[in-house]
């Protein structure tokens, strides 16, 4: 029997953010020299991939695109198309997809489902209760601060840390009575104290293989002040992080085993958001895709062929032969955001200084657009991500902040303390 051996693999990347640009850059480094297509992509991705204007929410059109382009692999970046079942649709048309089925993606799509899976798989996490009314929510809280999570996708805005009963009542009422995020219940959770850590693992339905840990900075201002954002920066490695293989054995592998037993195997990337508490690591949340901006700092450290690794997740047991080697250097990523972020964002501000950056600096586009005359302008809250590697966290910080200085746009804002923890507490 003859097999079709594609000389140049064709890969479709779904998404348009900094994460997808980092995925495209890492895939571009593959010795297989893939042809890259992106839907919809962004002006940065367009420098290395052919961008097709299909939105991430249009599962039918994305499936049609994958078929008409006869791609070898679809790399699904964001959670929304995964929860909407894009990987299932691609399976029906026999196209390999990096990313879990809609059923397995419920680990991110539903906080209550994730909690039930963690309980059944014996994965350490905060105590919790599911509630459907404001009164039940207030009764479920035994002490403050208390954590209230809307049970559905809410773009990172569905979590409230209530300091007292009045804040808890307001948050519960907004989620359950005003239905700010639509229909859904609320998970009331014990507050965990500690440092946060993101650990990604590639999964092939049977095995989970960890990448390197990263730490994300979620608040808008230096010193972790101000409201939560999608993420303002990240660094890797992380001082005092527990061993990744041990964390993976405690957290990712039991979930993969359980979902396999249940007939909904987990393939793709399982992201554990962890809290390093005095009682050990506990799961804050699972995501079913690469994290943003952690990917921008983890993938530049990957020395192995990302395309081979992502492709291996699409076959049961496929990761058995895959080695993931990482650069020992430290990576730092800083997010440049537009005026008003995270409450609002500003569009159309001209960005200058992108052309003469040192080759050691990786810039990924997150919220940019290109005007008819070729000018790159802002088009969203998180605009650009700037990444550098260095022998120490201090070196990487110095390189990244030096590179940021000439990149200008009206209203530019960024944190100046990314990876400062790693400088004070070297790995
Ligand atoms: P999540 O969307 O579940 O990741 O929550 C967003 C952020 O809220 C997390 O990154 C934490 O900073 C914080 N958070 C969530 N759950 C807890 C918890 N149980 N204890 C302390 N902080 C939490
Ligand atoms: N960096 C947080 C996330 O990707 O959800």
CSV table of C-alpha atoms and ligand atoms in Angstrom, one decimal:
chain,number,residue,atom,x,y,z
A,1,UNK,CA,0.0,0.0,0.0
A,2,UNK,CA,1.3,3.4,-0.9
A,3,UNK,CA,1.4,6.1,1.6
A,4,UNK,CA,1.2,9.7,0.7
A,5,UNK,CA,4.4,11.2,2.0
A,6,UNK,CA,4.0,15.0,2.0
A,7,UNK,CA,7.3,16.6,1.1
A,8,UNK,CA,6.2,19.9,2.6
A,9,UNK,CA,3.7,19.5,5.4
A,10,UNK,CA,0.9,22.0,5.3
A,11,UNK,CA,-0.3,23.4,8.7
A,12,UNK,CA,-3.3,25.6,9.4
A,13,UNK,CA,-3.0,27.7,12.6
A,14,UNK,CA,-6.4,28.9,13.9
A,15,UNK,CA,-6.3,32.1,15.9
A,16,UNK,CA,-5.0,35.7,15.7
A,17,UNK,CA,-3.1,36.5,18.9
A,18,UNK,CA,0.4,36.6,20.3
A,19,UNK,CA,0.1,32.9,21.2
A,20,UNK,CA,-0.6,32.0,17.6
A,21,UNK,CA,2.2,34.2,16.3
A,22,UNK,CA,4.6,32.4,18.7
A,23,UNK,CA,3.2,29.0,17.5
A,24,UNK,CA,3.8,30.1,13.9
A,25,UNK,CA,7.4,31.2,14.7
A,26,UNK,CA,8.2,27.9,16.4
A,27,UNK,CA,6.6,25.9,13.6
A,28,UNK,CA,8.6,27.9,11.1
A,29,UNK,CA,11.8,26.7,12.9
A,30,UNK,CA,10.8,23.0,12.3
A,31,UNK,CA,13.3,21.1,10.2
A,32,UNK,CA,10.3,19.9,8.2
A,33,UNK,CA,9.9,23.4,6.8
A,34,UNK,CA,6.1,23.4,6.8
A,35,UNK,CA,3.9,25.6,4.7
A,36,UNK,CA,1.9,27.7,7.1
A,37,UNK,CA,-1.6,29.0,6.7
A,38,UNK,CA,-3.4,31.0,9.4
A,39,UNK,CA,-7.1,31.8,10.0
A,40,UNK,CA,-7.5,34.6,10.5
A,41,UNK,CA,-3.9,35.4,11.6
A,42,UNK,CA,-2.6,39.0,12.1
A,43,UNK,CA,-0.1,41.3,10.4
A,44,UNK,CA,2.8,39.7,12.3
A,45,UNK,CA,1.8,36.2,11.4
A,46,UNK,CA,1.3,37.3,7.8
A,47,UNK,CA,5.1,37.8,7.6
A,48,UNK,CA,5.6,34.0,7.8
A,49,UNK,CA,2.2,32.5,6.9
A,50,UNK,CA,-0.6,32.9,4.4
A,51,UNK,CA,-3.5,34.5,6.2
A,52,UNK,CA,-7.1,33.7,5.3
A,53,UNK,CA,-9.9,35.8,6.8
A,54,UNK,CA,-12.0,33.1,8.4
A,55,UNK,CA,-13.1,34.0,12.0
A,56,UNK,CA,-12.3,31.5,14.8
A,57,UNK,CA,-16.0,31.2,15.6
A,58,UNK,CA,-16.9,29.8,12.2
A,59,UNK,CA,-16.4,26.1,12.7
A,60,UNK,CA,-18.0,25.2,9.3
A,61,UNK,CA,-15.8,27.6,7.4
A,62,UNK,CA,-12.6,26.5,9.2
A,63,UNK,CA,-13.4,22.9,8.4
A,64,UNK,CA,-14.0,23.8,4.8
A,65,UNK,CA,-10.7,25.7,4.6
A,66,UNK,CA,-8.8,22.7,6.1
A,67,UNK,CA,-10.4,20.4,3.5
A,68,UNK,CA,-9.9,22.7,0.5
A,69,UNK,CA,-6.3,23.3,1.4
A,70,UNK,CA,-5.8,19.6,2.2
A,71,UNK,CA,-3.8,20.5,5.3
A,72,UNK,CA,-1.8,17.8,7.2
A,73,UNK,CA,-2.5,19.4,10.6
A,74,UNK,CA,-4.7,22.0,12.1
A,75,UNK,CA,-3.2,23.7,15.2
A,76,UNK,CA,-6.1,25.2,17.2
A,77,UNK,CA,-4.9,28.1,19.3
A,78,UNK,CA,-7.9,29.5,21.3
A,79,UNK,CA,-10.4,27.7,23.5
A,80,UNK,CA,-13.6,28.9,21.8
A,81,UNK,CA,-13.3,26.8,18.6
A,82,UNK,CA,-12.3,23.8,20.8
A,83,UNK,CA,-15.3,24.1,23.1
A,84,UNK,CA,-17.4,24.6,19.9
A,85,UNK,CA,-16.2,21.2,18.6
A,86,UNK,CA,-13.8,22.1,15.8
A,87,UNK,CA,-11.5,19.1,16.6
A,88,UNK,CA,-14.6,16.8,16.3
A,89,UNK,CA,-15.5,18.3,13.0
A,90,UNK,CA,-12.0,17.8,11.6
A,91,UNK,CA,-12.0,14.2,12.8
A,92,UNK,CA,-15.2,13.6,10.8
A,93,UNK,CA,-13.4,14.8,7.6
A,94,UNK,CA,-10.2,12.9,8.6
A,95,UNK,CA,-8.0,15.9,9.1
A,96,UNK,CA,-5.5,15.7,12.1
A,97,UNK,CA,-6.1,18.4,14.7
A,98,UNK,CA,-3.9,19.6,17.6
A,99,UNK,CA,-6.5,20.2,20.3
A,100,UNK,CA,-9.1,18.2,22.3
A,101,UNK,CA,-12.6,17.2,21.4
A,102,UNK,CA,-15.5,19.4,22.5
A,103,UNK,CA,-16.2,16.8,25.3
A,104,UNK,CA,-12.6,17.0,26.7
A,105,UNK,CA,-12.5,20.8,26.2
A,106,UNK,CA,-15.2,21.0,28.9
A,107,UNK,CA,-12.2,21.0,31.3
A,108,UNK,CA,-11.9,24.7,30.4
A,109,UNK,CA,-15.5,25.3,29.2
A,110,UNK,CA,-17.0,24.4,32.6
A,111,UNK,CA,-15.5,25.0,36.0
A,112,UNK,CA,-17.9,22.6,37.6
A,113,UNK,CA,-16.9,19.8,35.1
A,114,UNK,CA,-13.2,20.5,35.8
A,115,UNK,CA,-13.8,20.3,39.6
A,116,UNK,CA,-15.7,17.0,39.2
A,117,UNK,CA,-12.9,15.5,37.1
A,118,UNK,CA,-10.3,16.7,39.6
A,119,UNK,CA,-12.2,15.1,42.5
A,120,UNK,CA,-12.6,11.8,40.6
A,121,UNK,CA,-9.0,11.8,39.5
A,122,UNK,CA,-7.6,12.7,42.9
A,123,UNK,CA,-6.0,15.9,41.7
A,124,UNK,CA,-5.3,18.5,44.5
A,125,UNK,CA,-7.5,21.6,44.2
A,126,UNK,CA,-9.3,24.1,46.4
A,127,UNK,CA,-12.5,23.0,48.2
A,128,UNK,CA,-15.5,24.1,46.3
A,129,UNK,CA,-19.3,24.1,46.0
A,130,UNK,CA,-21.6,24.8,43.1
A,131,UNK,CA,-24.4,27.2,43.7
A,132,UNK,CA,-27.4,28.6,41.7
A,133,UNK,CA,-28.6,31.5,43.9
A,134,UNK,CA,-27.2,34.4,45.7
A,135,UNK,CA,-28.3,33.1,49.1
A,136,UNK,CA,-26.9,29.6,48.5
A,137,UNK,CA,-23.6,31.3,47.4
A,138,UNK,CA,-23.4,33.4,50.6
A,139,UNK,CA,-24.1,30.3,52.7
A,140,UNK,CA,-21.4,28.4,51.0
A,141,UNK,CA,-18.8,30.9,52.0
A,142,UNK,CA,-17.1,30.0,55.3
A,143,UNK,CA,-14.4,32.7,55.3
A,144,UNK,CA,-13.1,35.7,53.4
A,145,UNK,CA,-11.5,36.3,51.0
A,146,UNK,CA,-13.7,34.0,49.0
A,147,UNK,CA,-13.4,33.1,45.3
A,148,UNK,CA,-16.5,33.1,43.0
A,149,UNK,CA,-16.2,31.7,39.5
A,150,UNK,CA,-18.8,31.9,36.8
A,151,UNK,CA,-19.3,28.4,35.3
A,152,UNK,CA,-18.5,29.1,31.7
A,153,UNK,CA,-16.3,30.9,29.3
A,154,UNK,CA,-16.0,34.5,30.4
A,155,UNK,CA,-12.7,35.6,28.8
A,156,UNK,CA,-10.9,35.7,32.1
A,157,UNK,CA,-13.4,38.1,33.6
A,158,UNK,CA,-15.6,35.5,35.4
A,159,UNK,CA,-13.5,35.2,38.6
A,160,UNK,CA,-14.1,37.5,41.6
A,161,UNK,CA,-12.1,37.4,44.8
A,162,UNK,CA,-14.6,38.9,47.3
A,163,UNK,CA,-13.1,40.4,50.4
A,164,UNK,CA,-16.3,40.7,52.4
A,165,UNK,CA,-20.0,39.8,52.3
A,166,UNK,CA,-21.0,42.9,50.4
A,167,UNK,CA,-18.6,42.2,47.5
A,168,UNK,CA,-19.7,38.6,47.4
A,169,UNK,CA,-23.3,39.6,47.3
A,170,UNK,CA,-22.6,42.0,44.4
A,171,UNK,CA,-20.6,39.5,42.4
A,172,UNK,CA,-23.1,36.6,42.9
A,173,UNK,CA,-25.9,38.9,41.9
A,174,UNK,CA,-24.1,40.1,38.8
A,175,UNK,CA,-23.4,36.5,37.7
A,176,UNK,CA,-26.7,34.8,38.7
A,177,UNK,CA,-29.3,37.5,38.6
A,178,UNK,CA,-28.1,40.1,36.1
A,179,UNK,CA,-26.6,37.2,34.0
A,180,UNK,CA,-23.6,39.3,32.9
A,181,UNK,CA,-22.0,36.2,31.2
A,182,UNK,CA,-25.3,34.5,30.2
A,183,UNK,CA,-26.9,31.4,31.8
A,184,UNK,CA,-24.8,29.4,34.2
A,185,UNK,CA,-24.1,28.5,37.8
A,186,UNK,CA,-21.3,29.7,40.1
A,187,UNK,CA,-18.5,27.8,41.8
A,188,UNK,CA,-17.7,29.1,45.2
A,189,UNK,CA,-14.1,28.2,46.1
A,190,UNK,CA,-11.7,28.4,49.0
A,191,UNK,CA,-9.1,31.1,48.6
A,192,UNK,CA,-5.6,29.7,48.1
A,193,UNK,CA,-2.5,31.6,49.1
A,194,UNK,CA,0.9,31.3,47.3
A,195,UNK,CA,2.8,31.8,44.1
A,196,UNK,CA,1.1,30.9,40.8
A,197,UNK,CA,2.7,28.6,38.2
A,198,UNK,CA,1.6,27.6,34.7
A,199,UNK,CA,2.7,24.1,33.6
A,200,UNK,CA,1.7,22.9,30.1
A,201,UNK,CA,1.7,19.3,29.0
A,202,UNK,CA,1.3,17.8,25.6
A,203,UNK,CA,-1.2,14.9,25.7
A,204,UNK,CA,-1.9,12.1,23.2
A,205,UNK,CA,-4.9,10.6,24.9
A,206,UNK,CA,-2.7,8.3,26.9
A,207,UNK,CA,0.3,10.1,28.1
A,208,UNK,CA,1.1,13.6,29.3
A,209,UNK,CA,4.5,15.1,28.7
A,210,UNK,CA,5.4,18.4,30.5
A,211,UNK,CA,6.9,21.5,28.9
A,212,UNK,CA,8.8,23.9,31.1
A,213,UNK,CA,7.1,26.0,33.8
A,214,UNK,CA,6.3,29.7,33.4
A,215,UNK,CA,4.8,32.4,35.6
A,216,UNK,CA,2.2,34.8,34.2
A,217,UNK,CA,1.6,38.3,35.5
A,218,UNK,CA,-2.2,38.8,35.5
A,219,UNK,CA,-2.7,42.2,36.9
A,220,UNK,CA,-2.4,45.4,34.9
A,221,UNK,CA,0.0,47.4,37.1
A,222,UNK,CA,3.5,46.8,38.7
A,223,UNK,CA,3.4,45.1,42.0
A,224,UNK,CA,0.3,43.1,41.0
A,225,UNK,CA,-2.0,46.1,41.5
A,226,UNK,CA,-5.1,46.9,39.5
A,227,UNK,CA,-7.6,44.7,37.7
A,228,UNK,CA,-7.0,41.2,36.2
A,229,UNK,CA,-6.1,41.1,32.5
A,230,UNK,CA,-5.5,38.4,29.9
A,231,UNK,CA,-1.8,38.5,31.1
A,232,UNK,CA,0.8,41.3,31.0
A,233,UNK,CA,4.0,39.3,30.8
A,234,UNK,CA,5.6,36.0,31.7
A,235,UNK,CA,9.0,34.4,32.4
A,236,UNK,CA,10.5,30.9,32.4
A,237,UNK,CA,12.0,29.0,34.3
A,238,UNK,CA,10.5,29.8,37.7
A,239,UNK,CA,12.6,29.8,40.9
A,240,UNK,CA,11.6,27.2,43.4
A,241,UNK,CA,9.1,25.5,41.0
A,242,UNK,CA,8.6,21.8,41.9
A,243,UNK,CA,9.9,19.3,39.4
A,244,UNK,CA,7.8,19.3,36.2
A,245,UNK,CA,7.7,15.6,35.8
A,246,UNK,CA,6.4,15.2,39.4
A,247,UNK,CA,3.8,17.9,38.9
A,248,UNK,CA,2.7,16.3,35.7
A,249,UNK,CA,2.4,12.9,37.4
A,250,UNK,CA,0.2,14.4,40.1
A,251,UNK,CA,-1.9,16.7,38.0
A,252,UNK,CA,-2.0,16.1,34.2
A,253,UNK,CA,-1.5,12.4,34.0
A,254,UNK,CA,-4.4,11.5,36.3
A,255,UNK,CA,-6.8,13.7,34.3
A,256,UNK,CA,-5.6,12.1,31.0
A,257,UNK,CA,-6.1,8.6,32.5
A,258,UNK,CA,-9.5,9.4,33.8
A,259,UNK,CA,-10.8,11.0,30.5
A,260,UNK,CA,-9.4,8.0,28.6
A,261,UNK,CA,-11.3,5.6,30.8
A,262,UNK,CA,-14.4,7.6,30.3
A,263,UNK,CA,-14.1,7.4,26.5
A,264,UNK,CA,-13.3,11.1,26.0
A,265,UNK,CA,-9.5,11.0,25.6
A,266,UNK,CA,-7.6,14.2,26.0
A,267,UNK,CA,-5.4,15.2,23.1
A,268,UNK,CA,-3.6,18.5,22.6
A,269,UNK,CA,-2.3,20.7,25.3
A,270,UNK,CA,-3.4,20.6,29.0
A,271,UNK,CA,-2.6,23.7,30.8
A,272,UNK,CA,-2.6,23.6,34.6
A,273,UNK,CA,-2.8,26.9,36.4
A,274,UNK,CA,-1.3,26.0,39.8
A,275,UNK,CA,-1.0,27.6,43.2
A,276,UNK,CA,2.1,26.6,45.1
A,277,UNK,CA,0.5,26.6,48.6
A,278,UNK,CA,2.1,25.6,51.9
A,279,UNK,CA,0.3,22.2,51.5
A,280,UNK,CA,1.8,21.7,48.0
A,281,UNK,CA,0.7,22.5,44.5
A,282,UNK,CA,-3.0,22.8,43.9
A,283,UNK,CA,-4.9,23.4,40.6
A,284,UNK,CA,-6.5,26.8,40.2
A,285,UNK,CA,-7.8,26.0,36.7
A,286,UNK,CA,-7.3,23.9,33.7
A,287,UNK,CA,-7.1,25.3,30.2
A,288,UNK,CA,-7.2,23.1,27.1
A,289,UNK,CA,-4.8,25.2,24.9
A,290,UNK,CA,-1.5,27.0,25.1
A,291,UNK,CA,-1.5,29.9,27.5
A,292,UNK,CA,-1.1,33.5,26.4
A,293,UNK,CA,1.5,35.1,27.1
A,294,UNK,CA,3.3,32.0,28.6
A,295,UNK,CA,3.6,30.4,25.1
A,296,UNK,CA,5.6,33.4,23.9
A,297,UNK,CA,8.2,32.6,26.5
A,298,UNK,CA,8.1,28.8,26.6
A,299,UNK,CA,8.3,28.1,22.9
A,300,UNK,CA,11.4,30.2,22.3
A,301,UNK,CA,13.1,27.9,24.8
A,302,UNK,CA,12.0,24.7,22.9
A,303,UNK,CA,14.9,23.3,20.9
A,304,UNK,CA,13.0,20.2,19.6
A,305,UNK,CA,10.8,20.1,16.5
A,306,UNK,CA,7.4,21.6,17.6
A,307,UNK,CA,5.6,20.3,14.5
A,308,UNK,CA,6.7,16.7,15.2
A,309,UNK,CA,5.5,17.1,18.9
A,310,UNK,CA,2.1,18.6,18.0
A,311,UNK,CA,1.6,15.9,15.3
A,312,UNK,CA,2.4,13.2,17.8
A,313,UNK,CA,-0.5,14.2,20.0
A,314,UNK,CA,-3.0,13.3,17.3
A,315,UNK,CA,-2.2,9.5,17.5
A,316,UNK,CA,-2.9,7.5,20.7
A,317,UNK,CA,0.5,6.8,22.3
A,318,UNK,CA,2.2,9.0,19.7
A,319,UNK,CA,4.2,11.0,22.2
A,320,UNK,CA,6.2,7.8,23.2
A,321,UNK,CA,9.0,8.6,20.8
A,322,UNK,CA,9.1,12.3,21.3
A,323,UNK,CA,11.8,14.1,23.3
A,324,UNK,CA,11.3,17.7,24.3
A,325,UNK,CA,14.6,19.5,24.8
A,326,UNK,CA,14.7,23.0,26.2
A,327,UNK,CA,17.2,25.8,26.2
A,328,UNK,CA,18.6,26.4,29.8
A,329,UNK,CA,18.5,30.1,29.4
A,330,UNK,CA,15.8,32.3,31.0
A,331,UNK,CA,13.1,33.8,28.9
A,332,UNK,CA,11.1,37.0,29.6
A,333,UNK,CA,8.1,38.2,27.7
A,334,UNK,CA,6.5,41.7,28.2
A,335,UNK,CA,3.1,42.6,26.9
A,336,UNK,CA,2.6,46.1,25.4
A,337,UNK,CA,-1.0,47.1,25.8
A,338,UNK,CA,-3.1,50.0,24.4
A,339,UNK,CA,-4.6,52.9,26.3
A,340,UNK,CA,-7.6,51.9,28.4
A,341,UNK,CA,-6.8,48.2,28.7
A,342,UNK,CA,-8.2,46.1,30.4
A,343,UNK,CA,-11.5,48.0,30.7
A,344,UNK,CA,-11.4,49.2,27.1
A,345,UNK,CA,-8.8,49.3,24.4
A,346,UNK,CA,-7.7,51.8,21.7
A,347,UNK,CA,-7.4,51.1,18.0
A,348,UNK,CA,-5.7,52.8,15.1
A,349,UNK,CA,-2.7,54.2,16.9
A,350,UNK,CA,0.3,54.1,14.7
A,351,UNK,CA,3.2,51.8,15.9
A,352,UNK,CA,6.7,52.8,15.2
A,353,UNK,CA,10.1,51.2,15.9
A,354,UNK,CA,9.3,47.7,14.8
A,355,UNK,CA,11.8,47.5,12.0
A,356,UNK,CA,15.3,47.8,13.6
A,357,UNK,CA,15.1,45.3,16.4
A,358,UNK,CA,18.0,43.1,17.3
A,359,UNK,CA,17.7,39.6,15.8
A,360,UNK,CA,17.8,38.1,19.3
A,361,UNK,CA,14.5,39.7,20.1
A,362,UNK,CA,11.2,37.9,19.2
A,363,UNK,CA,8.2,40.2,18.7
A,364,UNK,CA,4.8,38.7,18.4
A,365,UNK,CA,1.7,40.6,17.3
A,366,UNK,CA,-1.4,40.3,19.4
A,367,UNK,CA,-3.7,43.1,18.6
A,368,UNK,CA,-2.4,44.9,15.5
A,369,UNK,CA,-3.8,45.8,12.1
A,370,UNK,CA,-2.2,46.9,8.9
A,371,UNK,CA,-3.7,49.9,7.1
A,372,UNK,CA,-4.0,50.2,3.3
A,373,UNK,CA,-0.6,52.0,3.1
A,374,UNK,CA,1.1,49.3,5.1
A,375,UNK,CA,1.3,51.1,8.5
A,376,UNK,CA,1.0,48.8,11.5
A,377,UNK,CA,-1.5,50.2,14.0
A,378,UNK,CA,-3.0,49.1,17.3
A,379,UNK,CA,-6.2,47.0,17.1
A,380,UNK,CA,-6.9,45.6,20.6
A,381,UNK,CA,-6.0,45.6,24.3
A,382,UNK,CA,-2.9,43.5,24.2
A,383,UNK,CA,-1.0,44.9,21.2
A,384,UNK,CA,2.5,43.3,21.0
A,385,UNK,CA,4.6,40.9,23.0
A,386,UNK,CA,8.4,41.3,23.2
A,387,UNK,CA,10.6,38.3,24.2
A,388,UNK,CA,14.3,37.9,25.0
A,389,UNK,CA,16.4,35.0,26.3
A,390,UNK,CA,19.3,35.6,28.6
A,391,UNK,CA,21.8,33.6,30.6
A,392,UNK,CA,20.1,34.9,33.7
A,393,UNK,CA,16.7,36.5,34.3
A,394,UNK,CA,18.5,39.8,34.9
A,395,UNK,CA,20.1,39.6,31.4
A,396,UNK,CA,16.8,38.7,29.7
A,397,UNK,CA,15.0,41.5,31.5
A,398,UNK,CA,17.7,44.0,30.4
A,399,UNK,CA,17.5,42.9,26.8
A,400,UNK,CA,13.7,42.9,26.7
A,401,UNK,CA,13.3,46.3,28.2
A,402,UNK,CA,16.0,47.8,26.0
A,403,UNK,CA,14.2,46.4,22.9
A,404,UNK,CA,10.8,47.8,24.1
A,405,UNK,CA,12.1,51.4,24.4
A,406,UNK,CA,12.0,52.3,20.7
A,407,UNK,CA,8.7,50.5,20.1
A,408,UNK,CA,6.2,53.4,20.4
A,409,UNK,CA,2.5,54.1,20.1
A,410,UNK,CA,0.2,56.5,21.7
A,411,UNK,CA,-1.1,55.2,25.0
A,412,UNK,CA,1.4,52.4,25.2
A,413,UNK,CA,1.4,50.8,28.7
A,414,UNK,CA,3.4,47.9,30.1
A,415,UNK,CA,4.7,46.5,33.3
A,416,UNK,CA,8.3,47.1,34.3
A,417,UNK,CA,8.5,44.4,36.9
A,418,UNK,CA,8.2,41.2,34.8
A,419,UNK,CA,10.6,38.5,36.0
A,420,UNK,CA,11.8,40.7,38.9
A,421,UNK,CA,10.9,37.8,41.2
A,422,UNK,CA,13.4,35.6,39.4
A,423,UNK,CA,16.1,38.3,39.6
A,424,UNK,CA,15.7,38.5,43.4
A,425,UNK,CA,15.5,34.7,43.8
A,426,UNK,CA,17.7,33.2,41.1
A,427,UNK,CA,16.9,29.7,39.8
B,1,LIG,P1,-9.0,31.4,36.9
B,1,LIG,O1,-9.8,32.0,35.7
B,1,LIG,O2,-9.7,30.3,37.5
B,1,LIG,O3,-7.6,31.1,36.5
B,1,LIG,O4,-8.8,32.6,37.9
B,1,LIG,C1,-8.2,33.8,37.6
B,1,LIG,C2,-7.2,34.2,38.7
B,1,LIG,O5,-7.9,34.3,39.9
B,1,LIG,C3,-6.2,33.1,38.9
B,1,LIG,O6,-5.1,33.2,38.1
B,1,LIG,C4,-5.8,33.5,40.4
B,1,LIG,O7,-4.9,34.6,40.4
B,1,LIG,C5,-7.1,33.9,41.0
B,1,LIG,N1,-7.7,32.7,41.6
B,1,LIG,C6,-8.6,31.9,41.1
B,1,LIG,N2,-9.0,30.9,42.0
B,1,LIG,C7,-8.3,31.2,43.1
B,1,LIG,C8,-8.3,30.6,44.4
B,1,LIG,N3,-9.0,29.5,44.7
B,1,LIG,N4,-7.5,31.2,45.3
B,1,LIG,C9,-6.7,32.2,45.1
B,1,LIG,N5,-6.7,32.9,43.9
B,1,LIG,C10,-7.5,32.4,42.9
B,2,LIG,N1,-2.2,33.4,30.6
B,2,LIG,C1,-3.5,32.9,31.0
B,2,LIG,C2,-4.2,32.2,30.0
B,2,LIG,O1,-3.7,31.9,28.9
B,2,LIG,O2,-5.3,31.8,30.3
